[in-house]
Amino acid sequence: METLERCFRGRPPGGGAVSNSRHRDPRGGGGEQEEEEEDPIVRLPRPGPRPWRRPSLLPHPRLHPLTTLALGSASAFLAGLLVAGIGHVPCGGGAGVGPELGGSTPEEVEGVVSAEAPPTWPRLQELLQRHLREERVEAWVREVSAGPHGAGSERGRGLAQAVLSAMAGAGLSRAWSRPQPLPLPTRGSASLLWVDTEGRELEQLPLDPEAFCAWSAPGNATGGLVYGHYGRPQDLALLRARGVSPRGNLLLLRLGRGPPAPKVAAAAAAGAVGVLLYPDPQDTAGPGGGPGLGGDTAVTVHVQEGSGDPYSRGFPSFTGRAPPRRPPGLPPIPAHPLSANTAARLLRVLGGPRAPAQWGAPGRGLWYRPGPGGRRLRLSVASGTAPGTLTSVFGALEGRLEPDCYIIVGAQRDSLGPGAAASGVGTALLLELAHLFAAMGRDGFQLRRTLLFVSWDGGEFGHLGATEWLEGYPDLLHTKAAAYISLDQAVLGDDRLVAKTSPTLVPLLESALSQVESPNEGGKSLLEQVTKPGRAWESDVIRPLPPESGAFPFTAAAGVPALELGFDEAPGGWSRAALGTREDTLGRLQGRLRGRLPAVARAVAAVAAQLLLRLGHDARLPLDPGALGDALLRRLAPLQGRGVSLQCLSSARGDVVRAAETLRREMAGSEGTNERLNRGFNARIMAAEASLLSPFVSPLVTPFRHVLLGRGGHTLPALAAQLAGGRGRGTRGDTGHLRLRLALLAWTLQGTAGALAGDAWDRGDRGDIWDRGGLGDVGDHGDSGDRGDSGDRGGLGDTGDNGDTWDYGDTWDYGDNGDNWDRGGLGDQSVKKRKNKGVWGAPPTRTTPTLAPPAGTTPAQAPPTRPAPAQTPPTQTVPASSHTPGRGLPRPTLFGSTGGVGLKSCDIIRAL
């Protein structure tokens, strides 16, 4: 107040000057005048004598100076808002343009934000014809496959620089590379010998010097020899039925019919001391029965289950060095690849029981058992790891309206051999798609979401580069990445189209196939080519994501819908056999395709372009959440008729189906141009897949937490395998353990229903799995006497339960006796202590296993540990009829009292 009075009196505070270029007489007599004096001090004129005027009947109002200042400020503010509003209206009315590149659209904008329409299919064909050049595709495949370019190698780094330059030259918004230090597998030395009982060498068998098993355990394995066909569980069961045991022997297995890692793990669980893997000529024969792989060629494989760095599961590697302790995700026995010729020499010494007729080897024996003083087979492997650095290359084409939402497309770049089919075709298609969409941007069309093109390193050893990148964003990626498209091994043949995909992407893929012309049948679309009379096209094309796929970790570990698309040969073809060998060359691939590699590659690129265009442009993500309900139904079908009530799981699946249908109705009944609604719908769609990651297992122990695709006892396939094997229904502890697993699966599915509904707290009575009578007796909440009996619920801590159904090794079930494959699960010592303290005793403390820090690092550099996430069930309302007089509300039971097991909700929470 004092300051204002001094200003109006012409005396600035502190005696200083007030500099203004314009002022107004507060009395209104002089109007607005320009100040001409050199003196910067404002001197207001003194009031003169007032002339006489007739008194007014109403008093003349005078405004306080503060009021005048406030009114002026408010007027200026309103005028600014008006000008800003007028300036914000787009020219031409109607549709507006989005913010500048790199910005984001405010949530308050509800109208159409982009007037740009996607190019029509004829226009997209024209762009593909112009920018996807066949000679450039072949040139890239030739450059990539000119020689071996393993992960972290010198030539691999040179290719990374070439890909980085190509992405920058394509006109993308940004291109960069990402180095990642990791321990990488090394070949080392290996030998296979016949030795006598004293260990002296009798005969040395030839080995391919370029092939090895990455992540194999080093050491020596000596014993007899057993032939195990493909090493699948059914194959090992047939061996046991014929009285042949792998225990104490080396197991000879054929490659194919599944990845090598589960075969080695199953052999270790069966007691084998080593594994030999070979490509059988029956599996690798060329067209017309011609020769496939060379007789002296062995296949390089990795024997790690899953993907990523096994020494830092669930989190990125920090130092790039392997700790001295071998991680649990790797097999404990040595393994090595053999050529077909070396395997034939071993097969000739087999005798004993004859192989089953369905194994396709009439008269072949199954067993070589050394007699007293007889010779034995000895495998020596000295493989290990060495510090290395991966280099993955990224290129971003930034979206205009949702730049923080990503559609990712990637391809493996490394290969221990030439890698024409393994990495060359995928790298070429990745760069051509980058050229195509950058050219669309130059032509005036820009996607609303960001496209991220990635060339991954380390794919040969279990998709190390992709998985390490995913592990850097464990809780963020599924909120930012809408989908992942893999171009790995996109062209292995031209006989059939195969898509390994998440269920939510199937309808979008169908739409894309209907737009692309078949490279084999002119005038037909790809959808018409793959549709057979009387059969749904999905039955011949769609496959679940396998662990060896480059798209697998995106869905199984990060909860991002993913798809891997490509042309393959008919079953029994030989092109896939060349992967991981020195015979994976451009000449071999062109010979198999009869010179049609560019045409087949163009068809794959056209389908991928359609997928990226829809995913990147549509205001509402073209993902089908209802497909999750269908996938759950297929997974639950094998569980029927196993003697276990599935009411809890069936009800939870029904909630998922109803929530998906409600979301569909809401989307159909809302305005498609409402930006705020679209963002909300997209968030619910993206959260659906991520909600299938089980919150009841630790990512440090079980990185692949997806209950449909993941690996571990928490998944529906593992539960089906357990019930099919007759396990889990014997003792009281087994029954309680099984019911607990069913309950945790039901809670996970309830989370999916909540994600689709958009409100996890408002699911209604349909989301209440505690009021359904559990999995035993319907409607049985247990009487008050049972609640106080700790002996009735002791199943979880049964000393005979060693946690084998929760072991690390997934559905292959590596041992029931708590061996080094066993991860303990819910049958560990903490649960046993809980049993001793009583059902309502203090909850046990669950600890997360810590990893030893790498050698030479400080404690601050040691990999961090994270506690296993826990989920508390929401509070449920118990009907009044279930109240017990004098005891208040009873504790709601999840299971009935059948078999003496009456688990309650708080039991589950405490067990976790």
Coordinates of N, CA, C and O in Angstrom, one line a residue, residues 337-463:
P337 N 27.4 -80.5 -30.0 CA 26.8 -80.9 -31.3 C 27.7 -81.8 -32.1 O 28.9 -81.7 -32.0
L338 N 27.1 -82.8 -32.8 CA 27.8 -83.7 -33.6 C 27.3 -83.6 -35.1 O 26.2 -83.1 -35.3
S339 N 28.1 -84.0 -36.0 CA 27.7 -84.1 -37.4 C 27.0 -85.4 -37.6 O 27.0 -86.4 -36.8
A340 N 26.3 -85.5 -38.7 CA 25.5 -86.8 -39.0 C 26.5 -88.0 -39.2 O 26.1 -89.1 -38.8
N341 N 27.6 -87.7 -39.8 CA 28.6 -88.9 -40.0 C 29.1 -89.4 -38.6 O 29.2 -90.6 -38.4
T342 N 29.4 -88.5 -37.7 CA 29.9 -89.0 -36.4 C 28.8 -89.7 -35.6 O 29.0 -90.7 -35.0
A343 N 27.6 -89.1 -35.7 CA 26.5 -89.8 -35.0 C 26.2 -91.2 -35.6 O 25.9 -92.1 -34.9
A344 N 26.4 -91.4 -36.9 CA 26.2 -92.7 -37.5 C 27.2 -93.7 -37.0 O 26.8 -94.9 -36.8
R345 N 28.4 -93.3 -36.7 CA 29.4 -94.2 -36.1 C 28.9 -94.6 -34.7 O 29.2 -95.8 -34.3
L346 N 28.3 -93.7 -34.0 CA 27.9 -94.1 -32.6 C 26.7 -95.0 -32.7 O 26.5 -95.9 -31.9
L347 N 25.8 -94.7 -33.6 CA 24.5 -95.5 -33.7 C 24.8 -97.0 -34.0 O 24.0 -97.9 -33.7
R348 N 25.9 -97.2 -34.7 CA 26.2 -98.6 -35.1 C 26.6 -99.5 -33.9 O 26.6 -100.7 -34.0
V349 N 27.0 -98.9 -32.8 CA 27.5 -99.7 -31.7 C 26.3 -100.0 -30.7 O 26.5 -100.7 -29.7
L350 N 25.1 -99.4 -31.0 CA 24.0 -99.6 -30.1 C 23.4 -101.0 -30.2 O 23.4 -101.6 -31.3
G351 N 23.0 -101.5 -29.1 CA 22.3 -102.8 -29.1 C 21.1 -102.8 -28.1 O 20.5 -101.7 -27.9
G352 N 20.9 -103.9 -27.4 CA 19.8 -103.9 -26.4 C 18.4 -103.9 -27.1 O 18.2 -104.3 -28.2
P353 N 17.5 -103.4 -26.3 CA 16.1 -103.3 -26.9 C 16.0 -102.5 -28.2 O 16.8 -101.6 -28.4
R354 N 15.1 -102.9 -29.0 CA 14.9 -102.2 -30.3 C 14.1 -100.9 -30.1 O 13.3 -100.8 -29.2
A355 N 14.4 -99.9 -31.0 CA 13.7 -98.7 -31.0 C 12.2 -98.9 -31.4 O 11.9 -99.7 -32.2
P356 N 11.3 -98.1 -30.9 CA 9.9 -98.2 -31.3 C 9.8 -97.9 -32.8 O 10.6 -97.1 -33.4
A357 N 8.8 -98.5 -33.4 CA 8.6 -98.4 -34.8 C 8.3 -96.9 -35.2 O 8.7 -96.5 -36.3
Q358 N 7.6 -96.2 -34.3 CA 7.3 -94.8 -34.7 C 8.5 -93.9 -34.7 O 8.4 -92.7 -35.1
W359 N 9.6 -94.3 -34.2 CA 10.8 -93.5 -34.3 C 11.5 -93.6 -35.7 O 12.5 -92.9 -35.9
G360 N 11.0 -94.4 -36.6 CA 11.5 -94.4 -37.9 C 12.9 -95.0 -38.1 O 13.6 -94.7 -39.0
A361 N 13.3 -95.9 -37.1 CA 14.6 -96.5 -37.2 C 14.4 -98.0 -37.0 O 14.7 -98.5 -35.9
P362 N 13.9 -98.7 -37.9 CA 13.6 -100.2 -37.7 C 15.0 -100.9 -37.5 O 15.9 -100.7 -38.2
G363 N 14.9 -101.7 -36.4 CA 16.1 -102.5 -36.1 C 17.2 -101.8 -35.3 O 18.2 -102.4 -34.9
R364 N 17.0 -100.5 -35.1 CA 18.1 -99.8 -34.4 C 18.0 -100.1 -32.9 O 16.9 -100.1 -32.3
G365 N 19.1 -100.3 -32.3 CA 19.2 -100.5 -30.9 C 19.1 -99.2 -30.1 O 19.2 -98.1 -30.7
L366 N 18.9 -99.3 -28.8 CA 18.7 -98.1 -28.0 C 19.8 -97.9 -27.0 O 19.9 -96.8 -26.5
W367 N 20.7 -98.9 -26.8 CA 21.6 -98.8 -25.6 C 22.9 -99.4 -26.0 O 23.0 -100.5 -26.5
Y368 N 23.9 -98.7 -25.6 CA 25.3 -99.3 -25.5 C 25.7 -99.3 -24.0 O 25.9 -98.3 -23.4
R369 N 25.7 -100.5 -23.4 CA 26.1 -100.6 -22.0 C 27.5 -101.2 -21.9 O 27.7 -102.4 -22.3
P370 N 28.4 -100.5 -21.4 CA 29.8 -101.0 -21.3 C 29.8 -102.3 -20.4 O 29.3 -102.2 -19.3
G371 N 30.4 -103.3 -20.8 CA 30.6 -104.5 -20.0 C 31.8 -104.4 -19.1 O 32.6 -103.4 -19.2
P372 N 32.1 -105.4 -18.3 CA 33.3 -105.4 -17.5 C 34.6 -105.3 -18.4 O 34.7 -106.1 -19.3
G373 N 35.3 -104.3 -18.2 CA 36.5 -104.1 -19.0 C 36.3 -103.6 -20.4 O 37.2 -103.4 -21.2
G374 N 35.0 -103.2 -20.7 CA 34.7 -102.6 -22.0 C 35.0 -101.2 -22.1 O 35.3 -100.5 -21.1
R375 N 35.0 -100.7 -23.3 CA 35.3 -99.3 -23.5 C 34.1 -98.4 -23.2 O 33.0 -98.8 -23.2
R376 N 34.4 -97.1 -22.9 CA 33.4 -96.2 -22.5 C 33.6 -94.9 -23.4 O 34.6 -94.7 -23.9
L377 N 32.5 -94.1 -23.4 CA 32.5 -92.9 -24.2 C 32.8 -91.7 -23.3 O 32.1 -91.6 -22.2
R378 N 33.7 -90.8 -23.6 CA 34.0 -89.7 -22.8 C 33.9 -88.4 -23.6 O 34.5 -88.2 -24.7
L379 N 33.1 -87.5 -23.1 CA 32.9 -86.2 -23.7 C 33.6 -85.1 -22.8 O 33.3 -85.1 -21.6
S380 N 34.4 -84.3 -23.4 CA 35.1 -83.3 -22.7 C 34.8 -81.9 -23.3 O 35.0 -81.8 -24.6
V381 N 34.3 -81.0 -22.5 CA 33.9 -79.7 -23.0 C 34.6 -78.6 -22.2 O 34.5 -78.7 -20.9
A382 N 35.2 -77.7 -22.8 CA 35.9 -76.6 -22.1 C 35.4 -75.2 -22.5 O 36.1 -74.2 -22.5
S383 N 34.1 -75.2 -22.8 CA 33.5 -73.9 -23.2 C 33.3 -73.0 -21.9 O 33.3 -73.5 -20.8
G384 N 33.1 -71.7 -22.2 CA 32.9 -70.8 -21.0 C 32.4 -69.5 -21.5 O 31.7 -69.5 -22.6
T385 N 32.7 -68.4 -20.9 CA 32.2 -67.1 -21.3 C 33.4 -66.1 -21.2 O 34.4 -66.4 -20.5
A386 N 33.3 -65.0 -21.9 CA 34.3 -64.0 -21.9 C 33.5 -62.6 -22.0 O 32.5 -62.5 -22.6
P387 N 34.1 -61.6 -21.3 CA 33.4 -60.3 -21.4 C 33.3 -59.8 -22.8 O 34.3 -59.9 -23.6
G388 N 32.2 -59.3 -23.2 CA 31.9 -58.8 -24.5 C 31.0 -57.6 -24.5 O 30.5 -57.2 -23.4
T389 N 30.8 -57.0 -25.7 CA 29.9 -55.9 -25.8 C 29.0 -56.0 -27.0 O 29.5 -56.2 -28.1
L390 N 27.7 -56.1 -26.8 CA 26.7 -56.1 -27.9 C 26.5 -54.7 -28.3 O 26.6 -53.7 -27.6
T391 N 26.1 -54.6 -29.6 CA 25.7 -53.3 -30.2 C 24.4 -53.4 -30.9 O 24.4 -53.9 -32.1
S392 N 23.4 -52.9 -30.3 CA 22.1 -52.9 -31.0 C 21.8 -51.5 -31.6 O 22.3 -50.5 -31.0
V393 N 21.2 -51.4 -32.7 CA 21.0 -50.1 -33.4 C 19.5 -49.8 -33.5 O 18.7 -50.7 -33.8
F394 N 19.2 -48.5 -33.2 CA 17.8 -48.1 -33.1 C 17.6 -46.9 -34.1 O 18.5 -46.1 -34.2
G395 N 16.4 -46.9 -34.7 CA 16.0 -45.8 -35.5 C 14.6 -45.4 -35.2 O 13.7 -46.3 -35.2
A396 N 14.3 -44.2 -35.0 CA 12.9 -43.8 -34.6 C 12.3 -42.8 -35.6 O 13.0 -41.9 -36.1
L397 N 11.1 -43.1 -36.0 CA 10.3 -42.2 -36.8 C 9.2 -41.7 -36.0 O 8.2 -42.4 -35.7
E398 N 9.4 -40.5 -35.5 CA 8.6 -40.0 -34.4 C 7.1 -39.7 -34.8 O 6.9 -39.1 -35.9
G399 N 6.2 -40.1 -34.0 CA 4.8 -39.9 -34.3 C 4.4 -38.4 -34.0 O 5.0 -37.7 -33.2
R400 N 3.3 -38.0 -34.7 CA 2.9 -36.6 -34.6 C 2.0 -36.3 -33.4 O 2.1 -35.3 -32.7
L401 N 1.2 -37.3 -33.0 CA 0.2 -37.0 -32.0 C 0.4 -37.8 -30.7 O 0.1 -37.3 -29.6
E402 N 1.0 -39.0 -30.8 CA 1.3 -39.8 -29.6 C 2.8 -40.2 -29.7 O 3.1 -41.4 -29.9
P403 N 3.7 -39.3 -29.7 CA 5.1 -39.7 -29.8 C 5.6 -40.6 -28.7 O 6.7 -41.2 -28.9
D404 N 5.0 -40.6 -27.6 CA 5.4 -41.5 -26.5 C 4.8 -42.9 -26.5 O 5.0 -43.6 -25.6
C405 N 4.1 -43.2 -27.6 CA 3.6 -44.6 -27.8 C 4.3 -45.2 -28.9 O 4.4 -44.6 -30.0
Y406 N 4.8 -46.4 -28.8 CA 5.8 -47.0 -29.7 C 5.2 -48.2 -30.3 O 4.6 -49.1 -29.7
I407 N 5.4 -48.4 -31.6 CA 5.2 -49.6 -32.4 C 6.7 -50.1 -32.8 O 7.3 -49.4 -33.5
I408 N 7.1 -51.2 -32.3 CA 8.5 -51.6 -32.4 C 8.5 -52.8 -33.5 O 7.7 -53.7 -33.5
V409 N 9.5 -52.6 -34.4 CA 9.8 -53.7 -35.3 C 11.3 -54.0 -35.3 O 12.1 -53.0 -35.3
G410 N 11.6 -55.2 -35.2 CA 13.0 -55.6 -35.0 C 13.4 -56.8 -35.7 O 12.6 -57.6 -36.2
A411 N 14.8 -57.0 -35.9 CA 15.3 -58.2 -36.5 C 16.7 -58.5 -36.0 O 17.4 -57.5 -35.6
Q412 N 17.0 -59.7 -35.9 CA 18.4 -60.2 -35.4 C 19.4 -59.8 -36.5 O 19.1 -60.0 -37.7
R413 N 20.6 -59.4 -36.1 CA 21.6 -59.0 -37.0 C 22.8 -59.9 -37.0 O 23.6 -60.1 -37.9
D414 N 23.1 -60.6 -35.9 CA 24.3 -61.4 -35.7 C 24.1 -62.9 -36.1 O 22.9 -63.4 -36.2
S415 N 25.2 -63.5 -36.5 CA 25.1 -64.9 -36.8 C 26.5 -65.5 -36.7 O 27.5 -64.8 -37.2
L416 N 26.7 -66.7 -36.2 CA 28.0 -67.3 -36.1 C 28.4 -67.9 -37.4 O 29.6 -68.2 -37.6
G417 N 27.5 -68.1 -38.3 CA 27.8 -68.5 -39.7 C 27.5 -67.3 -40.6 O 27.4 -66.2 -40.2
P418 N 27.4 -67.6 -41.9 CA 27.1 -66.5 -42.9 C 25.7 -65.9 -42.5 O 25.6 -64.7 -42.6
G419 N 24.7 -66.7 -42.2 CA 23.5 -66.2 -41.7 C 22.6 -65.5 -42.7 O 21.9 -64.5 -42.4
A420 N 22.5 -66.0 -43.9 CA 21.7 -65.4 -44.9 C 20.2 -65.4 -44.5 O 19.5 -64.4 -44.5
A421 N 19.8 -66.6 -44.1 CA 18.4 -66.7 -43.6 C 18.2 -66.3 -42.2 O 17.2 -65.8 -41.8
A422 N 19.2 -66.5 -41.4 CA 19.1 -66.3 -39.9 C 19.0 -64.8 -39.6 O 18.3 -64.3 -38.8
S423 N 19.8 -64.0 -40.4 CA 19.9 -62.5 -40.0 C 19.9 -61.6 -41.3 O 19.5 -60.5 -41.1
G424 N 20.3 -62.1 -42.4 CA 20.4 -61.3 -43.6 C 19.1 -60.7 -44.1 O 18.9 -59.5 -44.3
V425 N 18.1 -61.6 -44.3 CA 16.8 -61.2 -44.8 C 16.1 -60.3 -43.9 O 15.5 -59.3 -44.3
G426 N 16.1 -60.6 -42.6 CA 15.4 -59.8 -41.6 C 16.0 -58.4 -41.5 O 15.3 -57.4 -41.5
T427 N 17.4 -58.3 -41.6 CA 18.0 -57.0 -41.6 C 17.7 -56.2 -42.8 O 17.4 -55.0 -42.8
A428 N 17.6 -56.8 -44.0 CA 17.3 -56.1 -45.2 C 15.9 -55.6 -45.2 O 15.6 -54.5 -45.6
L429 N 14.9 -56.4 -44.7 CA 13.5 -56.0 -44.7 C 13.4 -54.9 -43.6 O 12.6 -53.9 -43.9
L430 N 14.1 -54.9 -42.5 CA 14.0 -53.8 -41.5 C 14.4 -52.5 -42.1 O 13.7 -51.5 -42.0
L431 N 15.5 -52.5 -42.9 CA 15.9 -51.2 -43.5 C 15.0 -50.8 -44.6 O 14.8 -49.5 -44.8
E432 N 14.5 -51.7 -45.4 CA 13.5 -51.3 -46.4 C 12.2 -50.7 -45.8 O 11.7 -49.7 -46.4
L433 N 11.8 -51.2 -44.8 CA 10.6 -50.7 -44.1 C 10.9 -49.3 -43.5 O 10.0 -48.4 -43.6
A434 N 12.1 -49.1 -43.0 CA 12.5 -47.8 -42.6 C 12.5 -46.8 -43.7 O 12.0 -45.6 -43.6
H435 N 13.0 -47.2 -44.9 CA 13.0 -46.3 -46.1 C 11.5 -46.0 -46.5 O 11.2 -44.8 -46.8
L436 N 10.7 -47.0 -46.4 CA 9.3 -46.8 -46.9 C 8.5 -45.8 -46.0 O 7.9 -44.8 -46.5
F437 N 8.6 -45.9 -44.7 CA 7.8 -45.0 -43.8 C 8.4 -43.7 -43.7 O 7.7 -42.7 -43.6
A438 N 9.7 -43.6 -43.9 CA 10.4 -42.2 -43.9 C 9.9 -41.5 -45.2 O 9.7 -40.3 -45.2
A439 N 9.8 -42.3 -46.3 CA 9.3 -41.7 -47.6 C 7.9 -41.2 -47.5 O 7.5 -40.2 -48.0
M440 N 7.1 -42.0 -46.7 CA 5.7 -41.5 -46.5 C 5.7 -40.2 -45.8 O 4.9 -39.3 -46.1
G441 N 6.6 -40.0 -44.8 CA 6.6 -38.8 -44.1 C 7.0 -37.6 -45.0 O 6.5 -36.5 -44.9
R442 N 7.9 -37.9 -45.9 CA 8.3 -36.8 -46.8 C 7.2 -36.5 -47.8 O 7.1 -35.4 -48.3
D443 N 6.3 -37.5 -48.1 CA 5.2 -37.2 -49.0 C 4.0 -36.5 -48.3 O 3.0 -36.3 -48.9
G444 N 4.2 -36.3 -47.0 CA 3.1 -35.5 -46.2 C 2.3 -36.3 -45.3 O 1.5 -35.8 -44.5
F445 N 2.5 -37.7 -45.2 CA 1.8 -38.5 -44.3 C 2.7 -38.8 -43.1 O 3.8 -39.3 -43.3
Q446 N 2.2 -38.6 -41.9 CA 2.9 -38.9 -40.7 C 2.0 -39.7 -39.7 O 0.9 -39.3 -39.5
L447 N 2.5 -40.8 -39.2 CA 1.8 -41.6 -38.3 C 1.6 -40.9 -37.0 O 2.3 -40.0 -36.6
R448 N 0.5 -41.3 -36.2 CA 0.3 -40.6 -35.0 C 1.2 -41.2 -33.9 O 1.4 -40.5 -32.9
R449 N 1.7 -42.4 -34.0 CA 2.5 -43.0 -33.0 C 3.9 -43.2 -33.6 O 4.1 -43.2 -34.8
T450 N 4.9 -43.4 -32.7 CA 6.3 -43.5 -33.1 C 6.6 -44.9 -33.5 O 6.3 -45.9 -32.8
L451 N 7.3 -45.1 -34.7 CA 7.8 -46.4 -35.1 C 9.3 -46.5 -34.7 O 10.0 -45.5 -34.9
L452 N 9.6 -47.6 -34.1 CA 11.0 -47.8 -33.6 C 11.5 -49.0 -34.3 O 11.0 -50.2 -34.2
F453 N 12.5 -48.8 -35.2 CA 13.2 -49.9 -35.9 C 14.5 -50.3 -35.2 O 15.3 -49.4 -34.9
V454 N 14.6 -51.6 -34.9 CA 15.7 -52.0 -34.1 C 16.4 -53.2 -34.7 O 15.8 -54.2 -35.1
S455 N 17.7 -53.1 -34.8 CA 18.6 -54.2 -35.3 C 19.3 -54.8 -34.0 O 20.2 -54.1 -33.5
W456 N 18.9 -56.0 -33.6 CA 19.3 -56.5 -32.4 C 20.6 -57.3 -32.6 O 20.8 -58.0 -33.6
D457 N 21.5 -57.2 -31.6 CA 22.7 -58.0 -31.5 C 22.5 -59.1 -30.4 O 21.7 -59.0 -29.5
G458 N 23.2 -60.2 -30.6 CA 23.1 -61.3 -29.6 C 22.0 -62.2 -29.7 O 21.7 -63.0 -28.8
G459 N 21.3 -62.2 -30.9 CA 20.2 -63.2 -31.1 C 20.6 -64.6 -31.1 O 19.8 -65.5 -30.7
E460 N 21.8 -64.9 -31.5 CA 22.2 -66.3 -31.7 C 22.3 -67.0 -30.3 O 22.2 -68.2 -30.3
F461 N 22.6 -66.3 -29.3 CA 22.8 -66.9 -27.9 C 21.5 -66.8 -27.1 O 21.6 -66.9 -25.8
G462 N 20.4 -66.5 -27.6 CA 19.2 -66.4 -26.8 C 18.6 -65.0 -26.8 O 18.2 -64.6 -25.7
H463 N 18.7 -64.3 -27.9 CA 18.1 -62.9 -28.0 C 18.6 -62.1 -26.8 O 17.8 -61.4 -26.1

